Amino acid sequence: MELSYKKQNCTQVNEEYIGKECTLAGWVSTVRDLGGIIFVEVRDRSGLFQVVADPKVNPQVYEKFQELRSEFVIQVTGTISKRPDDTINEKLKTGTIEMYPSSIEILSRAIALPFVLDDEGVSEEVRLKYRYLDIRREKMLSNLTLRHKIVTAIRNYLNNNDFLEIETPNLTKATPEGARDYLVPSRVHDGKFYALPQSPQIFKQLLMVGGIEKYYQIARCFRDEDLRADRQPEFTQVDIEMSFVKQDDVINMAEGLVVDAFRAAGVDVKAPFKRLTWKEAMERYGSDKPDTRFGLELFDVSDIMAASTFEAFKSVVEKGGTVRAIKIPGIAGYSRKEMDDVRNLAISFGAKGLAWITYLEDGSVKSPVFKFLTQEQIDEIQKRADAQKGDIVFFVADTHKVVFDVLGRFRLYFGDRLGLIDKSQHDLLWVVDFPLFEYSEEEDRYVSVHHPFTMPAYEDIDKLETDKAHVKSIAYDVVYNGNELGGGSIRIHDPGIQEKAFKALGLSDEEIKNKFEFMINAFKYGTPPHGGIALGLDRLVALLVRANSIRDVIAFPKNAQAKCVMTQAPSDVSEAQLRELHIKLRNLPKIH
RNA sequence: GGGGGCGUAGCUCAGCUGGUUAGAGUGCUUGCCUGUCACGCAAGAGGUCGCGGGUUCGAUACCCGUCGUCCCCGCCA
């Protein structure tokens, strides 16, 4: 596209343009003033192009070039020429050609930048404060470009499969469960608040009631929780819902989408992906998002410990807990201090203690728990672990939840520390058959693992009233290299089952009516069986560009304190604005 | 809410066991330089050592507090 100020992009110009006139516009990337001749690299989004000012060729242009400084915005027009053979720069796409401009226009000047653009070591704090400059960096440009390509691939895939892209409200109703809401006060309605959506969940289900059948949205979601490297208060989900589907339909659709999204990032993966049940994932890897690029699988020794004289472990099993173990190869030589560190690590992960058996290189075997075990029991453990000289087997006894959590983290820790993870792999899998509920100690009731609209497994519907802990759900997560890319479920489309599900969560009739009446009503008017999935776009892109933080794939992210260091949001507002919103602060901000 | 790391020039950092004039690289400014591409050479400007308090004859350094920032746990249906 030819623009008024610019007829070519920098890297569009190639040797075919030699002898032709071009007009480039962009930023001054570098000025190399050799005294009698000045070289300037012009940068636009496409890349770099060298222009040369020689007083013998054009004294007026040379004079103007002496004014140029880094990041000035300029327009140059001139004929493209081949560089002398010995001055070709192979690092540059346009390194065989250059321009001696016949005219130069300074479109805008720039003061000295707060940091050097090609310096990789600049702190994130500075980068975020001047994000508009940070975005000029090649790395950020390529991250945002790849994000665009991935979104484009996703849109193409869904459009080609007959989906409609539909927007849902950002001003909506506070949701009862889940994350904390961002609230938006209503000026029109004194004392009332909208909430920003944590996800378009309810609306996309109502679109199914509305007969849309196949919906998607690149949806902004908001959660007022503490941040992490991979969590922002506002983030983007690829939100999808389909009617007349069972689990395999959604999974097949999503696999095609992930394959296309990865291809857009230059990564070839093949569908179908592996599938693990939630139970298998927990028992083998201690995680519902297992990284299966390496082994170190957990194994069960509850039966052995229950038969031992080791009271601490025995009693755990008798109370319904479990004792599981993990074999870590080649660390039997750990010093006393290293073992103390390992034990402290286990405790920091939530273990009450840590037991182990060390298989020393000299063939001897040592353990603080041998006195509680018979030789047969010791042999059986070695057999299950397939322990060799140099290995250590660690044991944790507690509730299933704690044991899996501790050993799962142990596994990741040692996988990383021992360099067992093949970073070149692209390990994609589904975790299916999640439990529908989990018990919340804090609230002393069962809460949804996924959300309250998740369909129970057909064979478990009876258990909604009798055995909540063992109700499986038709919910599935897609996992990439040990990271949750997304998850979804088949939804309840039967008002009767939905009511049972709400009751199982301990919601009273009144609460159900207040919070979900519109939804229950909607479902009375003919609701297709439906289900869907949501994929975390920021995390997906961050993983594919191997960024340390999703902030690196978001143009204007918040920092870890949920502040925008560039705009200083969130900020105080005027008393007048508050009054209009009928809001009185408990602690007024300091006068400024 | 809890734990840990960091805070010294515009940027990235060094600074010994507490010692008198706080350094380097880079960026910036100026001068010289006609084929550079991390141009080179030279000179110069640039500091509330985050802030407050304490210990001390003396604190950038030690202690306490506080603020900022990053990571992790909790939390994130």
XYZ file of C-alpha atoms (C1' of nucleotides) in Angstrom:
669
model
C 0.000 0.000 0.000
C 1.425 3.369 -0.984
C 1.021 6.070 1.629
C 1.389 9.808 1.353
C 4.639 9.824 3.296
C 6.025 6.461 2.289
C 6.000 4.563 -0.977
C 7.966 1.470 0.147
C 8.642 -0.370 3.354
C 12.327 -0.616 4.249
C 12.739 -4.320 3.623
C 10.413 -4.349 0.657
C 13.196 -2.649 -1.275
C 15.527 -5.213 -2.856
C 18.010 -5.409 -5.725
C 15.205 -5.174 -8.265
C 14.787 -1.555 -7.153
C 18.353 -0.636 -8.158
C 18.175 2.468 -10.277
C 14.611 3.209 -9.209
C 13.417 5.973 -6.943
C 12.005 5.043 -3.557
C 10.495 7.001 -0.688
C 11.013 5.545 2.763
C 9.787 6.824 6.114
C 10.671 5.627 9.564
C 12.812 6.076 12.627
C 16.536 6.808 12.716
C 17.934 3.604 14.158
C 21.590 4.553 14.095
C 23.685 7.458 12.893
C 27.263 6.699 11.941
C 28.939 10.033 11.178
C 32.417 9.328 9.805
C 33.234 12.996 9.399
C 33.057 13.260 5.641
C 30.209 10.823 5.106
C 27.174 9.883 7.197
C 25.453 6.493 7.280
C 21.971 6.285 8.754
C 19.881 3.185 9.261
C 16.184 3.862 8.819
C 13.857 1.517 10.687
C 10.205 0.852 10.052
C 8.076 -2.095 11.112
C 9.475 -4.194 8.303
C 13.143 -3.721 9.226
C 16.225 -1.632 8.449
C 17.567 0.177 5.399
C 20.841 2.100 5.079
C 20.874 5.569 3.607
C 24.079 7.507 2.887
C 24.741 11.217 2.874
C 27.822 12.329 0.948
C 28.516 16.084 0.585
C 29.884 15.527 -2.901
C 26.663 13.871 -4.005
C 24.218 16.249 -2.345
C 25.493 18.979 0.003
C 22.022 20.054 1.152
C 21.096 16.509 2.187
C 24.464 16.057 3.920
C 23.905 19.211 5.929
C 20.465 18.069 7.009
C 21.807 14.656 7.983
C 24.143 16.281 10.492
C 21.051 17.204 12.514
C 19.834 13.618 12.763
C 19.768 11.863 16.119
C 18.500 8.489 17.287
C 14.757 7.916 16.860
C 14.047 11.028 14.806
C 11.260 10.256 12.368
C 12.358 11.007 8.822
C 11.299 10.640 5.236
C 13.941 10.070 2.552
C 13.571 9.907 -1.197
C 16.267 8.771 -3.573
C 17.491 6.267 -6.080
C 18.456 2.803 -4.879
C 22.009 1.763 -5.670
C 24.080 -1.366 -5.201
C 26.645 -1.187 -2.428
C 30.333 -1.537 -3.318
C 31.191 -5.257 -3.004
C 33.434 -4.852 0.045
C 30.744 -2.974 2.014
C 27.969 -5.528 1.857
C 26.405 -6.232 5.263
C 25.223 -9.821 5.397
C 23.444 -9.295 8.703
C 20.943 -6.997 7.027
C 18.166 -8.155 4.736
C 18.789 -5.056 2.651
C 22.563 -5.259 3.128
C 23.508 -5.310 -0.551
C 21.821 -2.025 -1.411
C 21.542 1.518 -0.094
C 20.137 4.907 -0.959
C 21.785 8.284 -1.537
C 18.748 10.430 -0.834
C 17.960 13.372 -3.054
C 15.784 14.759 -0.275
C 15.343 14.312 3.443
C 12.514 15.537 5.613
C 12.619 15.483 9.406
C 9.034 14.635 10.298
C 9.626 14.626 14.022
C 12.499 15.014 16.458
C 13.193 12.861 19.508
C 14.838 13.605 22.823
C 17.335 11.052 24.131
C 15.581 7.796 24.986
C 15.560 6.565 28.597
C 17.084 3.282 27.465
C 18.887 1.851 24.464
C 16.497 -0.092 22.258
C 18.847 -2.945 21.374
C 19.915 -3.450 25.000
C 18.362 -6.726 26.169
C 19.112 -6.145 29.844
C 16.779 -3.223 30.588
C 14.579 -3.760 33.630
C 10.942 -4.486 33.073
C 9.968 -1.563 35.262
C 11.614 0.875 32.867
C 10.287 -0.966 29.830
C 6.728 -0.795 31.135
C 6.962 2.873 32.037
C 7.974 3.627 28.442
C 6.092 0.760 26.840
C 5.585 2.704 23.599
C 9.380 2.691 23.218
C 9.715 -0.908 24.372
C 7.357 -1.891 21.566
C 9.852 -0.476 19.065
C 12.224 -3.262 20.105
C 12.498 -6.122 17.673
C 11.590 -8.713 20.316
C 8.347 -7.044 21.319
C 7.433 -6.411 17.702
C 7.981 -10.063 16.858
C 5.982 -11.200 19.916
C 3.028 -9.000 18.996
C 3.323 -10.026 15.361
C 3.252 -13.707 16.255
C 0.293 -13.116 18.544
C -1.526 -11.572 15.611
C -0.647 -14.513 13.374
C -1.900 -16.993 15.953
C -5.161 -15.095 16.431
C -5.564 -14.932 12.671
C -5.031 -18.689 12.352
C -7.560 -19.307 15.107
C -10.135 -17.013 13.508
C -9.612 -18.620 10.112
C -10.017 -22.084 11.573
C -13.213 -21.238 13.398
C -14.673 -19.220 10.541
C -13.994 -22.092 8.163
C -15.811 -24.407 10.549
C -18.991 -22.367 10.515
C -18.566 -20.522 13.822
C -20.001 -17.054 14.385
C -17.879 -14.501 16.225
C -20.185 -12.718 18.648
C -19.432 -10.126 21.331
C -20.842 -10.434 24.828
C -21.154 -7.636 27.415
C -18.278 -6.283 29.440
C -20.691 -4.637 31.860
C -22.471 -7.530 33.430
C -23.609 -9.063 36.681
C -21.373 -9.980 39.594
C -20.887 -13.736 39.656
C -21.286 -15.578 42.924
C -18.493 -18.143 42.742
C -14.970 -18.022 41.464
C -12.551 -15.146 41.398
C -13.138 -11.709 42.840
C -14.968 -9.392 40.465
C -13.907 -6.015 39.212
C -16.901 -3.854 40.058
C -18.095 -0.847 38.076
C -20.397 1.563 39.898
C -23.567 2.638 38.155
C -24.260 6.369 37.998
C -27.819 5.834 36.837
C -28.662 3.340 39.567
C -27.685 4.633 42.971
C -25.715 2.064 44.935
C -25.689 -0.618 42.266
C -22.722 -2.139 40.482
C -21.913 -3.915 37.295
C -19.134 -6.470 37.252
C -16.589 -7.040 34.510
C -16.834 -10.628 33.279
C -14.463 -13.265 34.594
C -15.431 -15.117 31.437
C -18.365 -14.970 29.014
C -19.533 -18.345 30.375
C -23.195 -17.608 30.988
C -23.640 -15.553 27.844
C -22.123 -18.150 25.577
C -24.471 -20.764 26.988
C -27.402 -18.426 26.421
C -26.220 -17.989 22.824
C -26.715 -21.741 22.510
C -30.252 -21.339 23.827
C -30.515 -18.588 21.218
C -29.799 -21.078 18.456
C -26.355 -19.835 17.431
C -25.017 -23.406 17.538
C -21.380 -22.463 17.013
C -19.976 -19.380 18.727
C -16.553 -17.974 19.402
C -15.086 -14.801 20.755
C -11.593 -13.502 21.405
C -12.794 -12.344 24.785
C -11.229 -10.092 27.374
C -11.721 -11.482 30.874
C -11.166 -9.793 34.227
C -10.261 -11.240 37.610
C -9.336 -9.224 40.660
C -6.842 -11.685 42.111
C -3.139 -11.455 42.917
C -0.860 -11.584 39.901
C 1.867 -13.934 38.729
C 4.237 -14.100 35.793
C 1.456 -15.887 33.890
C -1.529 -14.030 35.368
C -2.841 -10.578 34.560
C -5.970 -8.875 35.914
C -7.259 -8.645 32.364
C -6.415 -11.376 29.922
C -7.684 -12.822 26.688
C -9.463 -16.093 26.144
C -10.408 -17.820 22.937
C -13.925 -18.619 24.076
C -15.872 -21.286 22.182
C -19.259 -22.931 22.589
C -21.040 -25.517 20.407
C -24.468 -27.088 20.384
C -25.379 -30.727 19.741
C -21.968 -31.929 20.858
C -20.452 -34.498 23.141
C -16.986 -34.345 24.643
C -15.225 -35.877 21.628
C -16.747 -33.300 19.289
C -15.313 -30.424 21.297
C -11.973 -32.159 21.703
C -11.674 -32.903 17.974
C -12.552 -29.318 17.114
C -10.081 -27.946 19.675
C -7.278 -30.202 18.469
C -7.636 -28.849 14.950
C -7.549 -25.338 16.333
C -4.432 -25.964 18.426
C -2.661 -27.600 15.475
C -3.393 -24.542 13.313
C -2.399 -22.106 16.061
C 0.901 -23.920 16.590
C 1.546 -24.029 12.852
C 1.134 -20.252 12.757
C 4.011 -20.153 15.234
C 6.085 -22.496 13.098
C 5.547 -25.540 15.324
C 4.228 -28.775 13.843
C 2.122 -30.898 16.171
C -0.160 -33.768 15.313
C -3.675 -34.597 16.436
C -5.046 -36.577 18.144
C -3.322 -35.722 21.408
C -2.793 -38.211 24.215
C -5.529 -38.495 26.814
C -5.112 -39.128 30.517
C -7.873 -39.391 33.049
C -7.610 -36.978 35.912
C -7.086 -39.929 38.262
C -4.237 -41.292 36.164
C -2.639 -37.855 35.852
C -2.734 -37.411 39.618
C -1.516 -40.904 40.446
C 1.320 -40.971 37.929
C 2.395 -37.331 37.862
C 0.851 -35.737 40.952
C -0.708 -33.017 38.804
C -3.820 -32.302 36.763
C -1.562 -30.621 34.193
C 1.260 -33.129 33.968
C 4.482 -32.458 32.120
C 4.979 -35.840 30.464
C 8.193 -34.916 28.690
C 10.045 -36.891 31.367
C 9.485 -39.852 33.689
C 9.899 -39.796 37.467
C 6.413 -41.214 37.914
C 4.929 -41.640 41.371
C 3.974 -45.041 42.781
C 1.765 -46.280 45.578
C 3.181 -47.915 48.719
C 0.115 -47.466 50.927
C -0.431 -51.230 51.231
C 3.163 -51.849 52.320
C 3.151 -49.023 54.854
C -0.230 -50.061 56.233
C 1.263 -53.474 56.992
C 4.422 -52.004 58.553
C 5.096 -50.975 62.152
C 5.705 -47.344 61.079
C 2.874 -45.705 63.000
C 3.178 -42.293 61.359
C 2.541 -43.786 57.915
C 0.283 -46.594 59.018
C -2.185 -44.265 60.707
C -2.368 -42.023 57.649
C -3.497 -44.976 55.532
C -5.969 -46.107 58.208
C -7.532 -42.638 58.163
C -8.110 -42.834 54.422
C -4.924 -41.076 53.354
C -2.198 -42.479 51.165
C 1.549 -43.072 51.057
C 3.189 -42.529 47.700
C 6.773 -42.506 46.554
C 9.003 -41.170 43.818
C 12.398 -42.447 42.751
C 15.001 -39.827 41.920
C 17.956 -41.364 40.079
C 21.602 -40.591 40.677
C 21.390 -38.430 43.775
C 22.376 -40.959 46.452
C 25.595 -39.006 46.946
C 23.739 -35.973 48.312
C 25.342 -34.480 51.401
C 23.614 -34.094 54.739
C 22.946 -30.449 53.876
C 21.512 -31.270 50.462
C 19.178 -33.784 52.063
C 18.125 -31.174 54.629
C 17.357 -28.811 51.756
C 15.293 -31.499 50.049
C 13.372 -32.149 53.243
C 12.725 -28.413 53.707
C 11.568 -28.228 50.128
C 9.042 -30.983 50.805
C 7.826 -29.137 53.872
C 7.542 -25.887 51.928
C 5.388 -27.800 49.430
C 3.078 -28.788 52.284
C 4.437 -32.137 53.510
C 4.514 -32.799 57.238
C 7.706 -34.792 56.806
C 9.789 -36.754 54.363
C 11.093 -40.316 54.488
C 13.540 -41.907 52.079
C 15.603 -44.922 51.152
C 19.097 -44.337 49.759
C 20.603 -46.909 47.391
C 24.303 -46.139 47.703
C 26.842 -46.680 44.928
C 28.638 -49.354 46.992
C 25.494 -51.490 46.930
C 24.428 -50.795 50.497
C 20.961 -49.445 51.234
C 20.172 -46.996 53.999
C 17.030 -45.518 55.423
C 15.765 -44.002 58.639
C 12.593 -46.112 58.300
C 14.145 -49.557 57.889
C 13.555 -50.401 61.521
C 9.803 -50.364 60.828
C 9.951 -52.594 57.751
C 10.479 -56.293 57.138
C 13.001 -57.453 54.535
C 10.115 -58.509 52.286
C 8.611 -55.033 52.506
C 11.980 -53.434 51.729
C 12.428 -55.733 48.744
C 8.931 -55.004 47.484
C 9.576 -51.250 47.590
C 12.811 -51.686 45.649
C 10.947 -53.784 43.109
C 8.144 -51.242 42.634
C 10.640 -48.402 42.386
C 13.003 -50.383 40.163
C 15.655 -48.711 42.298
C 19.300 -48.993 41.238
C 22.581 -48.003 42.833
C 22.703 -44.228 43.177
C 18.967 -43.685 43.514
C 16.937 -42.258 46.347
C 13.265 -43.105 46.872
C 11.240 -40.458 48.732
C 7.985 -41.125 50.588
C 5.211 -38.751 51.572
C 2.193 -39.752 53.644
C -0.866 -37.535 53.953
C -4.246 -36.954 52.354
C -4.357 -37.772 48.647
C -4.469 -34.089 47.791
C -1.350 -33.205 49.804
C 0.623 -36.273 48.737
C -0.016 -35.718 45.032
C 0.680 -32.019 45.352
C 3.986 -32.470 47.188
C 5.290 -35.307 45.015
C 4.035 -33.649 41.848
C 6.072 -30.555 42.681
C 9.009 -32.722 43.726
C 8.849 -34.358 40.349
C 8.948 -31.031 38.519
C 11.716 -29.742 40.761
C 13.983 -32.730 40.131
C 13.021 -32.982 36.489
C 14.304 -29.445 36.082
C 17.288 -29.734 38.437
C 18.525 -32.957 36.874
C 17.967 -31.656 33.348
C 15.542 -34.439 32.465
C 13.209 -32.218 30.451
C 13.684 -32.273 26.692
C 12.912 -28.649 25.876
C 12.601 -29.351 22.172
C 9.448 -31.444 22.683
C 5.923 -30.176 22.173
C 3.934 -32.328 24.533
C 0.189 -31.897 24.129
C -2.387 -33.952 25.992
C -5.907 -33.952 27.354
C -6.809 -34.539 30.954
C -10.385 -35.854 31.135
C -12.831 -37.122 33.752
C -12.198 -34.392 36.274
C -14.148 -34.697 39.505
C -17.200 -32.445 39.540
C -16.689 -31.201 43.095
C -13.920 -30.827 45.566
C -14.264 -30.277 49.257
C -13.328 -26.818 50.495
C -11.963 -26.859 54.044
C -12.292 -23.104 54.172
C -15.975 -23.027 53.279
C -16.804 -26.434 54.767
C -18.719 -27.501 51.684
C -18.222 -28.943 48.228
C -17.347 -26.444 45.508
C -17.189 -26.813 41.733
C -13.851 -27.864 40.323
C -14.786 -26.295 36.998
C -17.989 -24.265 37.323
C -21.554 -25.001 38.464
C -22.860 -25.570 34.911
C -20.590 -28.540 34.245
C -22.346 -31.759 33.280
C -21.835 -34.676 35.635
C -20.847 -37.979 34.034
C -24.093 -39.637 32.978
C -23.465 -42.678 35.192
C -22.768 -40.462 38.232
C -25.896 -38.311 38.209
C -27.417 -40.350 41.034
C -24.371 -39.631 43.177
C -25.103 -35.870 43.163
C -27.109 -36.392 46.312
C -25.363 -39.370 47.868
C -21.652 -39.313 47.055
C -20.510 -35.883 45.929
C -16.824 -36.679 46.303
C -16.968 -39.326 43.582
C -19.014 -37.610 40.900
C -16.980 -37.355 37.727
C -17.639 -34.505 35.324
C -17.577 -34.211 31.584
C -14.776 -31.691 31.734
C -11.449 -31.658 29.967
C -8.261 -29.615 30.007
C -5.690 -29.343 27.255
C -2.128 -29.300 28.579
C 1.058 -28.215 26.803
C 4.448 -29.044 28.342
C 2.914 -29.059 31.799
C 0.946 -25.831 31.333
C -2.821 -25.579 31.167
C -3.649 -24.120 27.757
C -7.367 -24.268 28.291
C -10.289 -26.219 29.523
C -13.937 -26.809 28.976
C -16.858 -29.036 29.588
C -20.161 -30.309 28.406
C -22.766 -28.152 30.163
C -25.915 -29.097 31.937
C -28.836 -28.390 29.602
C -31.500 -30.051 31.764
C -33.036 -27.705 34.385
C -33.632 -30.649 36.715
C -29.988 -31.712 36.734
C -28.915 -28.098 37.064
C -31.065 -27.744 40.143
C -29.518 -30.865 41.667
C -26.050 -29.506 40.910
C -26.836 -26.191 42.624
C -28.251 -28.037 45.629
C -25.120 -30.212 45.821
C -23.119 -27.003 46.055
C -25.183 -26.039 49.065
C -26.992 -23.146 47.412
C -30.397 -22.344 48.884
C -33.480 -21.925 46.700
C -33.285 -18.231 47.307
C -29.630 -17.970 46.301
C -30.287 -19.993 43.159
C -33.176 -17.689 42.288
C -31.185 -14.506 42.924
C -28.126 -15.500 41.050
C -29.258 -17.770 38.256
C -32.993 -17.283 37.769
C -32.563 -15.835 34.290
C -30.417 -18.768 33.295
C -32.697 -21.437 34.714
C -35.631 -19.740 33.024
C -33.807 -19.635 29.728
C -33.114 -23.345 29.895
C -36.848 -24.040 30.137
C -37.449 -22.846 26.581
C -35.725 -25.597 24.628
C -32.002 -25.922 25.195
C -29.750 -27.936 22.929
C -27.115 -30.168 24.474
C -24.016 -28.019 24.379
C -20.450 -27.669 25.504
C -17.325 -25.698 24.815
C -13.851 -24.723 25.736
C -11.786 -21.657 26.519
C -8.104 -21.296 25.691
C -5.822 -18.802 27.382
C -4.462 -16.832 24.463
C -1.798 -14.857 26.341
C -0.352 -17.984 27.886
C -0.450 -19.861 24.588
C 1.477 -17.119 22.809
C 3.909 -16.712 25.710
C 4.724 -20.420 25.636
C 5.208 -20.421 21.882
C 7.615 -17.467 21.955
C 9.239 -18.874 25.116
C 8.589 -15.647 26.999
C 9.175 -15.656 30.743
C 5.972 -13.766 31.395
C 2.706 -13.184 29.580
C 3.496 -9.480 29.957
C 5.912 -9.966 27.055
C 3.060 -10.814 24.686
C 0.655 -8.083 25.849
C 1.121 -4.589 24.457
C 0.233 -2.712 27.640
C 0.197 -5.077 30.624
C -0.130 -4.318 34.330
C 2.818 -4.947 36.620
C 2.788 -7.539 39.403
C 1.003 -5.040 41.661
C -1.793 -4.781 39.084
C -0.728 -1.226 38.277
C -0.114 0.292 34.889
C 3.193 2.043 35.502
C 2.769 4.076 32.325
C -0.633 5.636 33.043
C -0.416 5.222 36.825
C -3.770 3.433 36.856
C -5.502 2.792 39.152
C -5.576 6.367 40.418
C -7.538 8.675 42.658
C -10.611 10.286 41.187
C -12.207 13.621 41.945
C -14.763 14.068 44.677
C -17.223 15.270 42.010
C -16.874 12.041 40.076
C -17.410 9.996 43.203
C -20.476 12.007 44.166
C -22.021 11.360 40.776
C -21.500 7.668 41.350
C -23.031 7.866 44.833
C -19.760 6.643 46.325
C -18.190 7.746 49.568
C -14.752 6.364 50.362
C -14.118 4.991 53.819
C -10.583 6.385 53.698
C -10.316 9.480 51.583
C -7.177 9.773 49.498
C -4.563 12.293 50.598
C -5.181 15.806 49.258
C -2.982 16.465 46.252
C -2.431 -12.297 53.763
C 2.677 -14.981 54.029
C 7.937 -16.089 52.347
C 12.229 -14.689 49.461
C 15.385 -11.522 46.056
C 16.608 -6.671 44.427
C 16.945 -0.930 44.921
C 24.176 3.139 43.627
C 24.751 8.047 37.002
C 19.385 8.162 31.688
C 20.259 2.462 31.261
C 22.981 -2.166 33.012
C 26.015 -2.931 37.026
C 30.839 -2.993 40.438
C 31.934 -0.884 45.115
C 36.519 -5.315 50.178
C 35.935 -5.982 57.249
C 32.243 0.820 57.949
C 37.069 5.324 56.368
C 37.487 10.808 54.052
C 37.628 12.689 46.035
C 31.612 6.738 44.796
C 33.585 3.838 39.822
C 32.998 0.879 34.925
C 30.415 -0.110 30.420
C 26.754 2.042 27.602
C 23.772 6.273 26.394
C 24.010 11.775 26.023
C 26.823 16.582 24.538
C 31.094 18.600 21.986
C 35.508 18.170 18.792
C 38.307 15.179 15.068
C 37.583 11.529 11.304
C 35.041 9.944 3.517
C 32.661 3.106 3.386
C 30.614 2.588 8.393
C 27.288 -1.240 9.938
C 28.303 -2.524 18.173
C 32.279 2.825 13.313
C 36.850 4.740 15.632
C 39.647 8.476 18.626
C 39.426 12.456 22.364
C 37.119 15.591 25.898
C 32.880 16.826 28.881
C 28.342 16.863 31.484
C 25.642 13.577 34.508
C 24.793 11.000 41.741
C 19.347 12.950 47.629
C 23.886 5.646 46.944
C 14.971 4.711 47.189
C 13.126 7.278 51.784
C 13.050 7.832 57.357
C 15.237 6.603 61.852
C 19.114 4.107 64.756
C 24.289 2.299 65.991
C 29.162 4.819 65.269
C 34.225 9.671 65.665
C 32.524 8.333 60.718
C 27.153 4.665 57.100
C 26.378 3.543 50.018
C 27.927 -0.591 53.355
C 25.524 -2.642 59.817
C 20.369 -2.631 62.391
C 15.004 -1.250 62.438
C 11.036 0.730 59.776
C 8.947 2.276 55.246
C 8.220 2.691 49.947
C 9.078 0.653 45.129
C 9.892 -3.695 42.214
C 10.316 -8.976 40.788
C 9.497 -14.285 41.984
C 6.859 -17.957 44.826
C 2.797 -19.765 48.355
C -2.246 -18.664 49.553
C -5.942 -16.973 46.054
C -7.173 -17.571 40.613
C -15.528 -21.427 39.848
